[in-house]
PDB file of C-alpha atoms in Angstrom:
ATOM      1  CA  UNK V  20     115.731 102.602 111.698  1.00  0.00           C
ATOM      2  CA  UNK V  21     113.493  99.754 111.248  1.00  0.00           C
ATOM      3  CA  UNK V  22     113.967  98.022 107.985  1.00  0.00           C
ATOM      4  CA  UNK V  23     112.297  95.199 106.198  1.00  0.00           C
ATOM      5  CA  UNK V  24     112.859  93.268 103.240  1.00  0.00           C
ATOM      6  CA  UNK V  25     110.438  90.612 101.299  1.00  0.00           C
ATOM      7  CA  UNK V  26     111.731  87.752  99.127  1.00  0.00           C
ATOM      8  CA  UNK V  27     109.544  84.361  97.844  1.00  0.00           C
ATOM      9  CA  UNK V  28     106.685  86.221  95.856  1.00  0.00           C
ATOM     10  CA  UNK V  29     106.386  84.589  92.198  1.00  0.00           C
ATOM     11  CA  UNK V  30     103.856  82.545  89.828  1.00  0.00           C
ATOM     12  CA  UNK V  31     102.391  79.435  90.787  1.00  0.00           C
ATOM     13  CA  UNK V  32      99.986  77.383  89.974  1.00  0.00           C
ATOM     14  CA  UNK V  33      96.276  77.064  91.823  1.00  0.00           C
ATOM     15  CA  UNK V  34      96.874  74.514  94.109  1.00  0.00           C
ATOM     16  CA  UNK V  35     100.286  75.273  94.242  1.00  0.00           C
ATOM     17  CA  UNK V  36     102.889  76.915  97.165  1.00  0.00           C
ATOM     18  CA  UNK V  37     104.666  79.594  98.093  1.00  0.00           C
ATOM     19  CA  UNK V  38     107.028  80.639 100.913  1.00  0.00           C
ATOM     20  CA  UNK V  39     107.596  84.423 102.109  1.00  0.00           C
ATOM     21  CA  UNK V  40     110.525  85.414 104.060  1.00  0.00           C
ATOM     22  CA  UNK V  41     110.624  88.816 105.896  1.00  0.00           C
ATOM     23  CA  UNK V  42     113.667  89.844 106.820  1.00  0.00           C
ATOM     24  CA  UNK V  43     114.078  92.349 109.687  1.00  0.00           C
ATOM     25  CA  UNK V  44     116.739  94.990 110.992  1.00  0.00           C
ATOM     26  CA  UNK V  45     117.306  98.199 113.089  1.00  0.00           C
ATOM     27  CA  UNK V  46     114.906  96.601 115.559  1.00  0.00           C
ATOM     28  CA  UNK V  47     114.752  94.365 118.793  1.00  0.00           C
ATOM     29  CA  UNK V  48     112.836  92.330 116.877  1.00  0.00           C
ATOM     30  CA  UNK V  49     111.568  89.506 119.311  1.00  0.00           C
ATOM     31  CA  UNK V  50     109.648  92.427 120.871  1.00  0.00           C
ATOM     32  CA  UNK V  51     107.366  93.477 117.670  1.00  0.00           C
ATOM     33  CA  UNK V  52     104.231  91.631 116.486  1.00  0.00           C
ATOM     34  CA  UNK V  53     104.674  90.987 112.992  1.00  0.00           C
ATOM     35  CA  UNK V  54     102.192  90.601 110.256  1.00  0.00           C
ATOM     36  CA  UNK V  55     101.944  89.811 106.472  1.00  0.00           C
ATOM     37  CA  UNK V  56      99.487  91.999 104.524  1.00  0.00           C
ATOM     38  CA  UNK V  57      97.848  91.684 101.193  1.00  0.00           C
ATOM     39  CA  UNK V  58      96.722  94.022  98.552  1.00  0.00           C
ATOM     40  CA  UNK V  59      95.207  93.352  94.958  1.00  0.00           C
ATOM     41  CA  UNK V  60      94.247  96.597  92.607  1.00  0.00           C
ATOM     42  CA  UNK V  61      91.210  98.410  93.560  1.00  0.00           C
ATOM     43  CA  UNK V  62      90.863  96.572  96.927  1.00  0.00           C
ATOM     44  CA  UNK V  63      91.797  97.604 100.457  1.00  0.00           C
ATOM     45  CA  UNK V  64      94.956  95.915 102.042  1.00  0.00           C
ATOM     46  CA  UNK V  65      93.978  93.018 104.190  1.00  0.00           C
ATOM     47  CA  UNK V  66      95.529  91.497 107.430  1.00  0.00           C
ATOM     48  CA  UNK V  67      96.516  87.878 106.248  1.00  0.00           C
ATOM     49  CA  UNK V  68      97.946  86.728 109.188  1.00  0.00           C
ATOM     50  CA  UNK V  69      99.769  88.190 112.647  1.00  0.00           C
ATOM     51  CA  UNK V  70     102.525  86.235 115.094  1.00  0.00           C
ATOM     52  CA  UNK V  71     103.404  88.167 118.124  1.00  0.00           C
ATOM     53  CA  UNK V  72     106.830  88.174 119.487  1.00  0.00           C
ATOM     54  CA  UNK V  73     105.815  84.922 121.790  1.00  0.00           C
ATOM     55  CA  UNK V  74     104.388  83.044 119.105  1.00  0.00           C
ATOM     56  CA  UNK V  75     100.212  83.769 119.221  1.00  0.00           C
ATOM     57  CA  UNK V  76      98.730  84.082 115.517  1.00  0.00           C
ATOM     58  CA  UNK V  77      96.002  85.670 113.744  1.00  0.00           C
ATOM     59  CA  UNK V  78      94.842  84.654 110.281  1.00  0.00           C
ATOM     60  CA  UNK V  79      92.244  86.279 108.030  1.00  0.00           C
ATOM     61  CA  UNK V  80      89.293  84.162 107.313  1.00  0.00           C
ATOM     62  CA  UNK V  81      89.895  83.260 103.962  1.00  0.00           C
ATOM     63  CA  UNK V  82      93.109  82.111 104.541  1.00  0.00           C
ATOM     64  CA  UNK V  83      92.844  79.444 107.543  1.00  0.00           C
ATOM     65  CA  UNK V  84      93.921  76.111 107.559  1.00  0.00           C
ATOM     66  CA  UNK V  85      95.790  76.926 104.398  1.00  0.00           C
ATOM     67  CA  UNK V  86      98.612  79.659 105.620  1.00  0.00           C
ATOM     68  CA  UNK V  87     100.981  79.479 107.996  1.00  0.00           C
ATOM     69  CA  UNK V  88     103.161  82.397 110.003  1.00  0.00           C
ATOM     70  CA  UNK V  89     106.033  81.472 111.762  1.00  0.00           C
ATOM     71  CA  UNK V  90     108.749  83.506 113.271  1.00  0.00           C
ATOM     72  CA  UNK V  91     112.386  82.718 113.960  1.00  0.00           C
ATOM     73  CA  UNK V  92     113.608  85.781 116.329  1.00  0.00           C
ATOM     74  CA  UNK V  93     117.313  84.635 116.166  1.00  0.00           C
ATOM     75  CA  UNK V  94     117.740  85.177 112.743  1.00  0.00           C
ATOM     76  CA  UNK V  95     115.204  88.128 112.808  1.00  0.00           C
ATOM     77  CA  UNK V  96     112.851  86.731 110.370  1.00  0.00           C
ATOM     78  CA  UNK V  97     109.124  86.197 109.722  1.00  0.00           C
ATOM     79  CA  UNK V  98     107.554  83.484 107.305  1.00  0.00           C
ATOM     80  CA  UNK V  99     104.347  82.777 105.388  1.00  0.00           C
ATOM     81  CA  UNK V 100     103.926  79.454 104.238  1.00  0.00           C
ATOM     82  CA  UNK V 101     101.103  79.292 101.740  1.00  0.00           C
ATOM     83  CA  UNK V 102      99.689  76.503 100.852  1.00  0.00           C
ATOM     84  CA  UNK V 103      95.994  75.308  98.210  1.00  0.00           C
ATOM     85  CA  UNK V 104      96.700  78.871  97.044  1.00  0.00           C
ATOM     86  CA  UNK V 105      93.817  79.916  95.096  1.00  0.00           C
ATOM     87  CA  UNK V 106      93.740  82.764  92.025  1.00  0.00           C
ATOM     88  CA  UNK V 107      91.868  85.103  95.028  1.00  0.00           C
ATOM     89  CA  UNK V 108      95.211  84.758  96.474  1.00  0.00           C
ATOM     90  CA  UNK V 109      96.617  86.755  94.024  1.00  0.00           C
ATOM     91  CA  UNK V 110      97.832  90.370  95.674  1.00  0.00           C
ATOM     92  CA  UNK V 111     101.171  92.039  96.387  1.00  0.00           C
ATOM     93  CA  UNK V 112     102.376  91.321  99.786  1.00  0.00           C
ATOM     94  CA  UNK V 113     103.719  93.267 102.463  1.00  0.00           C
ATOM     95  CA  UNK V 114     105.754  92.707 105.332  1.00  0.00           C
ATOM     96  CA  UNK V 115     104.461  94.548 108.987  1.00  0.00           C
ATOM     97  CA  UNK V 116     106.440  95.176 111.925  1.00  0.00           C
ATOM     98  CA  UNK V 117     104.488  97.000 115.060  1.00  0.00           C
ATOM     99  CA  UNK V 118     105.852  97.045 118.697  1.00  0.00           C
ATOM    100  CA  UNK V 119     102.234  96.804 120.123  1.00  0.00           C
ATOM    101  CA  UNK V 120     100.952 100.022 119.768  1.00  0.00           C
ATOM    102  CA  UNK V 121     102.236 101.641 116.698  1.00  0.00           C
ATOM    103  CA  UNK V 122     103.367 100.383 113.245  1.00  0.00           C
ATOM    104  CA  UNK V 123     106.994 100.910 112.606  1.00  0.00           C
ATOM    105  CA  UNK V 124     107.724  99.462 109.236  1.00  0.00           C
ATOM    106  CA  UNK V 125     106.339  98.552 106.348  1.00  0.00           C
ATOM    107  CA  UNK V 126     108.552  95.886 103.220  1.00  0.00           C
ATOM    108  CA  UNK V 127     108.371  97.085  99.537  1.00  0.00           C
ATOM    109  CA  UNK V 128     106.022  94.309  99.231  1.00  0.00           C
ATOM    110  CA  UNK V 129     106.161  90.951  96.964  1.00  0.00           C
ATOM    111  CA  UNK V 130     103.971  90.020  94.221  1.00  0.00           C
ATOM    112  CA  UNK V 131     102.619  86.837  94.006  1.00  0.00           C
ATOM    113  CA  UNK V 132     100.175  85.369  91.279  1.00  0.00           C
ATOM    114  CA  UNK V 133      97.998  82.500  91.575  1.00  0.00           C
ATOM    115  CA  UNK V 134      97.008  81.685  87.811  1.00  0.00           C
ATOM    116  CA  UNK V 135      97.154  78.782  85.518  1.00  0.00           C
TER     117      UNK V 135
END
């Protein structure tokens, strides 16, 4: 079974940053494009950013030049440095795993809160 876990989420200031850790297992995970996902109440999740197993990215628009994804398939782990966050930030964010055609997995998510 594919399995992830999320750990960084937390308060910070705008301005401020954060770094997200995904955690991955169950998986060959240098084969799956991973992505981190955001959701704030009463909007529709949004792609943040995407790193496939060979390194290409994705980022949303409102997010580049100020996020970075990173991946470190050794240790079977996905990052998202954030950076200038902004109260807009502000969403619960979930962890992606997808082996190029279908989703796998999904994290429990991670709240983080941009707010002074």
């Amino acid at each position: 079974q594919v399995q992830l876990v999320e750990s960084g989420g937390g308060l910070v200031q705008p301005g401020g940053s954060l770094r997200l850790s995904c955690a991955g297992s169950g998986i060959i995970f240098s084969i799956y494009v991973m992505g981190w996902y955001r959701q704030a109440p009463g909007k529709q999740r949004e792609l943040v950013a995407a790193i496939t197993g060979g390194g290409n990215t994705n980022y949303g628009d409102s997010v580049k030049g100020r996020f970075t994804i990173s991946r470190d398939n050794a240790k079977n782990m996905v990052y998202l440095q954030m950076n200038s966050l902004k109260p807009e930030d502000t969403a619960v964010y979930y962890c992606n795993a997808n082996d190029g055609k279908y989703s796998r997995a999904w994290g429990q998510g991670t709240q983080v809160t941009v707010s002074s």
